[in-house]
Amino acid sequence: MLSASARPRPTGGVAARITLLVLVAATGIVGYLGIRPSQSWILALTAVLVALAVDGIVRTHPRWRQSGFANGLVHLMLPGLAVLAAGLFIHETLDGYERTGAGILAALGVGAIALGLYTTVDYSSTYYGAMRIGLAVATYLAAFALFSVSYAADVNLPVSAIAVGVVAALLATELIRESRMLDNSSLIAGFAIGISLAELRVALYFFPLDGLLGGALLVIGFYLGTGLVHHLGDRDLQFLTLLEYLAVAGVAVAAVVFTRVTVGG
C-alpha cells in the first residue's frame, strides 16, 4: 500500500503537457472566433487534437490500468466536445473583443478538464471527489452550450434532434463511468439517453422557446436521465431518490417556464 504522501501526483511533465494543451486550445478557439469568415475546420481540428492530447495525458498516469473500448473512449469525449461547445456558444452569443477573452477562459477550462481526468484515474486521490464534481459541472456546461446552439442554429429539426442525441450520448458516458456499468454497458446506456434527448428535442419544437431556454430544458432532461441511469447502474435507486430527481427537475422546468412567460412575453 502506498502512503498518502507516496501516491502518484501530477508531475512537472504532466503540468507542461497541460500547459501546452491550453495553448493549443486557446490558439484554435480564438483563431476560429477571430477569422472572418469563420473557418469551422479550425474548431473541429482543435477539438480532435485536444481530445487525443487529453487521452494521452491521462494514459501517462502511473495508476492507469484500464482496458476495453469504452474505457479507452471515454476520455476523448468531454475535452473534445468542450472545445466545440465553447467555440460555437461564444460565436453565437458574444461579439468583439469579448470573444477573445472568453476563448482564453474556455481554453483554461479545457486545461482544468485535463487535470481532472488525469487526477480521477486514482480513485484514492485526496482530490478525487472535488475533481469528479468539477468534471460533472463541465459536462453539464458543455451539454447546455451545445444544446442551445443546436436549438438556435438555422438547421432543420431532424439535424438538430440528431445533434442533440449524439451529444447527449457521448457526454453521458462521462457522467455514468463511475457506476458499476462497464465497457459496452455504459455505451448502451449513453445511447439510450441520447435517443431520449433527441425525442425531447422533437417535442420541444412545438413550443415557442429561444435557444437558451430550449437548451436549459434539454439539460434538465439530460440531468434527469443520467442521474437515474447512474443509480440504476449502481443498483441503489430508491423511491426517495427518484422523488428528489423529479422534484429538482420540476423546479427547474418551472423556473424556465416562468422565465419564458415573464421575460419572453
Short mmCIF file of C-alpha atoms in Angstrom, two decimals:
data_model
loop_
_atom_site.label_atom_id
_atom_site.label_comp_id
_atom_site.label_asym_id
_atom_site.label_seq_id
_atom_site.Cartn_x
_atom_site.Cartn_y
_atom_site.Cartn_z
CA MET A 1 0.00 0.00 0.00
CA LEU A 2 1.25 3.44 -0.88
CA SER A 3 1.04 6.08 1.80
CA ALA A 4 -0.81 9.32 1.16
CA SER A 5 2.47 11.11 0.58
CA ALA A 6 3.63 8.44 -1.87
CA ARG A 7 0.54 8.42 -4.04
CA PRO A 8 1.14 9.44 -7.63
CA ARG A 9 0.61 13.14 -8.28
CA PRO A 10 0.81 15.24 -11.45
CA THR A 11 4.49 15.61 -12.30
CA GLY A 12 6.24 18.51 -13.95
CA GLY A 13 5.95 16.67 -17.25
CA VAL A 14 2.18 16.44 -16.91
CA ALA A 15 1.96 20.11 -15.96
CA ALA A 16 3.97 21.01 -19.07
CA ARG A 17 1.71 18.90 -21.27
CA ILE A 18 -1.42 20.51 -19.83
CA THR A 19 0.09 23.97 -20.35
CA LEU A 20 0.83 23.11 -23.98
CA LEU A 21 -2.70 21.75 -24.29
CA VAL A 22 -4.13 25.07 -23.06
CA LEU A 23 -2.04 26.96 -25.62
CA VAL A 24 -3.26 24.71 -28.45
CA ALA A 25 -6.88 25.05 -27.31
CA ALA A 26 -6.60 28.84 -26.96
CA THR A 27 -4.99 29.19 -30.39
CA GLY A 28 -7.66 27.09 -32.06
CA ILE A 29 -10.67 28.60 -30.30
CA VAL A 30 -9.51 32.22 -30.62
CA GLY A 31 -8.49 31.59 -34.22
CA TYR A 32 -11.93 30.20 -35.04
CA LEU A 33 -13.63 33.16 -33.35
CA GLY A 34 -11.38 35.82 -34.87
CA ILE A 35 -11.08 34.81 -38.52
CA ARG A 36 -13.73 36.11 -40.92
CA PRO A 37 -15.45 34.36 -42.50
CA SER A 38 -15.47 31.69 -39.80
CA GLN A 39 -13.48 28.57 -40.60
CA SER A 40 -15.28 25.67 -38.94
CA TRP A 41 -12.46 23.27 -39.74
CA ILE A 42 -10.19 25.15 -37.31
CA LEU A 43 -12.52 24.43 -34.39
CA ALA A 44 -13.06 20.82 -35.48
CA LEU A 45 -9.31 20.20 -35.81
CA THR A 46 -8.69 21.81 -32.42
CA ALA A 47 -11.32 19.58 -30.81
CA VAL A 48 -9.71 16.45 -32.27
CA LEU A 49 -6.20 17.48 -31.22
CA VAL A 50 -7.34 18.37 -27.70
CA ALA A 51 -9.26 15.10 -27.29
CA LEU A 52 -6.29 13.00 -28.39
CA ALA A 53 -3.89 15.02 -26.26
CA VAL A 54 -6.01 14.66 -23.12
CA ASP A 55 -6.34 10.93 -23.70
CA GLY A 56 -2.57 10.70 -24.00
CA ILE A 57 -2.07 12.71 -20.81
CA VAL A 58 -4.48 10.51 -18.87
CA ARG A 59 -2.71 7.34 -20.02
CA THR A 60 0.58 8.59 -18.56
CA HIS A 61 -0.83 8.34 -15.04
CA PRO A 62 1.12 5.75 -13.00
CA ARG A 63 -2.12 4.03 -12.00
CA TRP A 64 -3.63 3.81 -15.45
CA ARG A 65 -4.62 0.18 -15.79
CA GLN A 66 -7.96 0.38 -17.57
CA SER A 67 -8.69 -1.52 -20.72
CA GLY A 68 -11.62 -2.06 -23.02
CA PHE A 69 -13.22 0.01 -25.75
CA ALA A 70 -15.47 2.13 -23.51
CA ASN A 71 -12.73 2.95 -21.01
CA GLY A 72 -10.38 3.98 -23.78
CA LEU A 73 -13.03 6.11 -25.47
CA VAL A 74 -14.48 7.96 -22.50
CA HIS A 75 -11.57 10.35 -22.00
CA LEU A 76 -11.91 11.63 -25.56
CA MET A 77 -15.50 12.79 -25.18
CA LEU A 78 -15.58 15.63 -22.70
CA PRO A 79 -12.46 17.60 -23.76
CA GLY A 80 -13.27 17.41 -27.46
CA LEU A 81 -16.91 18.37 -27.01
CA ALA A 82 -15.93 21.12 -24.55
CA VAL A 83 -13.83 22.76 -27.28
CA LEU A 84 -16.72 22.56 -29.74
CA ALA A 85 -19.18 23.83 -27.13
CA ALA A 86 -17.02 26.79 -26.18
CA GLY A 87 -16.28 27.86 -29.73
CA LEU A 88 -19.83 27.53 -31.04
CA PHE A 89 -21.52 29.07 -28.00
CA ILE A 90 -19.17 32.06 -27.87
CA HIS A 91 -19.61 32.52 -31.61
CA GLU A 92 -23.39 32.67 -31.19
CA THR A 93 -23.59 34.86 -28.09
CA LEU A 94 -20.64 37.31 -28.00
CA ASP A 95 -19.11 39.92 -30.29
CA GLY A 96 -15.93 41.94 -30.50
CA TYR A 97 -13.04 41.60 -28.09
CA GLU A 98 -15.24 39.75 -25.61
CA ARG A 99 -14.83 36.71 -27.83
CA THR A 100 -11.07 36.65 -27.37
CA GLY A 101 -11.29 36.82 -23.59
CA ALA A 102 -14.00 34.17 -23.48
CA GLY A 103 -11.96 31.94 -25.78
CA ILE A 104 -8.92 32.15 -23.50
CA LEU A 105 -11.06 31.37 -20.44
CA ALA A 106 -12.53 28.39 -22.29
CA ALA A 107 -9.02 27.11 -23.05
CA LEU A 108 -8.13 27.35 -19.36
CA GLY A 109 -11.28 25.37 -18.65
CA VAL A 110 -10.10 22.68 -21.06
CA GLY A 111 -6.85 22.53 -19.11
CA ALA A 112 -8.81 22.09 -15.89
CA ILE A 113 -10.76 19.25 -17.52
CA ALA A 114 -7.50 17.55 -18.49
CA LEU A 115 -6.21 17.85 -14.93
CA GLY A 116 -9.48 16.49 -13.58
CA LEU A 117 -9.46 13.48 -15.88
CA TYR A 118 -5.83 12.78 -15.01
CA THR A 119 -6.42 13.06 -11.26
CA THR A 120 -9.53 10.86 -11.22
CA VAL A 121 -7.60 7.89 -12.60
CA ASP A 122 -6.59 7.35 -8.97
CA TYR A 123 -9.77 6.59 -7.02
CA SER A 124 -7.90 7.01 -3.73
CA SER A 125 -6.69 10.52 -4.54
CA THR A 126 -7.46 13.19 -1.95
CA TYR A 127 -8.86 15.36 -4.72
CA TYR A 128 -10.95 12.67 -6.40
CA GLY A 129 -14.32 13.89 -5.10
CA ALA A 130 -13.68 17.54 -5.91
CA MET A 131 -12.39 16.70 -9.38
CA ARG A 132 -15.39 14.49 -10.15
CA ILE A 133 -17.73 17.33 -9.18
CA GLY A 134 -15.77 19.69 -11.38
CA LEU A 135 -15.94 17.28 -14.32
CA ALA A 136 -19.69 16.88 -13.83
CA VAL A 137 -20.15 20.66 -13.88
CA ALA A 138 -18.02 20.90 -17.03
CA THR A 139 -20.10 18.17 -18.65
CA TYR A 140 -23.39 19.92 -17.95
CA LEU A 141 -22.00 23.26 -19.15
CA ALA A 142 -20.80 21.67 -22.39
CA ALA A 143 -24.18 20.00 -22.82
CA PHE A 144 -26.03 23.28 -22.25
CA ALA A 145 -23.84 25.14 -24.73
CA LEU A 146 -24.19 22.53 -27.46
CA PHE A 147 -27.91 22.02 -26.86
CA SER A 148 -28.51 25.78 -27.02
CA VAL A 149 -26.53 26.17 -30.23
CA SER A 150 -28.26 23.23 -31.90
CA TYR A 151 -31.61 24.67 -30.81
CA ALA A 152 -30.92 28.20 -32.02
CA ALA A 153 -28.89 27.43 -35.14
CA ASP A 154 -30.52 27.70 -38.53
CA VAL A 155 -30.83 23.95 -39.10
CA ASN A 156 -33.86 21.78 -39.66
CA LEU A 157 -35.45 19.73 -36.90
CA PRO A 158 -34.09 16.28 -37.85
CA VAL A 159 -30.50 17.54 -37.93
CA SER A 160 -30.95 19.37 -34.62
CA ALA A 161 -32.50 16.30 -32.97
CA ILE A 162 -29.70 14.04 -34.21
CA ALA A 163 -27.08 16.51 -32.97
CA VAL A 164 -28.70 16.67 -29.54
CA GLY A 165 -28.92 12.88 -29.37
CA VAL A 166 -25.28 12.35 -30.34
CA VAL A 167 -24.01 14.98 -27.88
CA ALA A 168 -26.14 13.56 -25.07
CA ALA A 169 -24.97 10.01 -25.74
CA LEU A 170 -21.29 10.98 -25.78
CA LEU A 171 -21.40 13.20 -22.69
CA ALA A 172 -23.49 10.67 -20.77
CA THR A 173 -20.58 8.22 -20.88
CA GLU A 174 -18.53 10.69 -18.82
CA LEU A 175 -21.21 11.07 -16.15
CA ILE A 176 -22.02 7.37 -15.75
CA ARG A 177 -18.47 5.98 -15.91
CA GLU A 178 -18.34 5.92 -12.11
CA SER A 179 -21.22 3.48 -11.89
CA ARG A 180 -20.90 -0.27 -12.00
CA MET A 181 -21.70 -0.31 -15.68
CA LEU A 182 -18.63 -1.47 -17.56
CA ASP A 183 -17.43 -1.21 -21.13
CA ASN A 184 -20.26 -1.71 -23.62
CA SER A 185 -22.97 -1.42 -20.96
CA SER A 186 -22.11 2.22 -20.38
CA LEU A 187 -22.16 2.87 -24.12
CA ILE A 188 -25.59 1.27 -24.43
CA ALA A 189 -26.87 3.39 -21.53
CA GLY A 190 -25.44 6.51 -23.16
CA PHE A 191 -27.10 5.55 -26.45
CA ALA A 192 -30.46 5.22 -24.69
CA ILE A 193 -30.05 8.64 -23.09
CA GLY A 194 -29.17 10.09 -26.48
CA ILE A 195 -32.34 8.70 -28.06
CA SER A 196 -34.43 10.11 -25.20
CA LEU A 197 -32.91 13.57 -25.57
CA ALA A 198 -33.42 13.52 -29.34
CA GLU A 199 -37.09 12.73 -28.76
CA LEU A 200 -37.32 15.57 -26.24
CA ARG A 201 -35.81 17.94 -28.80
CA VAL A 202 -38.52 16.98 -31.27
CA ALA A 203 -41.22 17.55 -28.63
CA LEU A 204 -39.84 21.00 -27.77
CA TYR A 205 -40.13 22.03 -31.41
CA PHE A 206 -43.82 22.67 -30.83
CA PHE A 207 -43.19 25.22 -28.05
CA PRO A 208 -42.12 28.87 -28.58
CA LEU A 209 -38.68 28.76 -26.94
CA ASP A 210 -35.45 30.54 -27.78
CA GLY A 211 -32.09 28.79 -27.83
CA LEU A 212 -31.13 29.40 -24.21
CA LEU A 213 -34.45 28.28 -22.73
CA GLY A 214 -34.65 25.31 -25.07
CA GLY A 215 -31.10 24.36 -24.13
CA ALA A 216 -31.98 24.67 -20.45
CA LEU A 217 -34.91 22.28 -20.80
CA LEU A 218 -32.74 19.80 -22.66
CA VAL A 219 -30.10 19.97 -19.92
CA ILE A 220 -32.79 19.30 -17.32
CA GLY A 221 -33.81 16.18 -19.24
CA PHE A 222 -30.14 15.22 -19.57
CA TYR A 223 -29.64 15.64 -15.82
CA LEU A 224 -32.67 13.51 -15.05
CA GLY A 225 -31.68 10.75 -17.47
CA THR A 226 -28.02 10.50 -16.49
CA GLY A 227 -28.77 10.69 -12.77
CA LEU A 228 -31.32 7.89 -12.85
CA VAL A 229 -29.16 5.69 -15.09
CA HIS A 230 -26.20 6.21 -12.76
CA HIS A 231 -28.22 5.00 -9.78
CA LEU A 232 -29.63 2.09 -11.76
CA GLY A 233 -26.09 1.08 -12.69
CA ASP A 234 -25.10 1.14 -9.02
CA ARG A 235 -28.32 -0.70 -8.10
CA ASP A 236 -29.13 1.85 -5.41
CA LEU A 237 -32.09 3.69 -6.93
CA GLN A 238 -34.72 4.16 -4.24
CA PHE A 239 -38.13 5.78 -4.29
CA LEU A 240 -36.95 8.82 -2.33
CA THR A 241 -34.03 9.26 -4.71
CA LEU A 242 -36.43 9.19 -7.64
CA LEU A 243 -38.61 11.80 -5.95
CA GLU A 244 -35.58 14.02 -5.38
CA TYR A 245 -34.63 13.93 -9.05
CA LEU A 246 -38.20 14.59 -10.13
CA ALA A 247 -38.51 17.47 -7.67
CA VAL A 248 -35.29 19.11 -8.86
CA ALA A 249 -36.33 18.65 -12.49
CA GLY A 250 -39.81 20.00 -11.74
CA VAL A 251 -38.49 23.13 -10.03
CA ALA A 252 -36.03 23.73 -12.87
CA VAL A 253 -38.74 23.35 -15.52
CA ALA A 254 -40.99 25.71 -13.57
CA ALA A 255 -38.18 28.27 -13.48
CA VAL A 256 -37.71 28.00 -17.25
CA VAL A 257 -41.45 28.37 -17.87
CA PHE A 258 -41.61 31.36 -15.51
CA THR A 259 -38.72 32.98 -17.35
CA ARG A 260 -40.40 32.39 -20.70
CA VAL A 261 -43.68 33.91 -19.51
CA THR A 262 -42.25 36.93 -17.69
CA VAL A 263 -39.30 37.80 -19.91
CA GLY A 264 -40.32 36.41 -23.25
CA GLY A 265 -43.72 37.98 -23.01
#
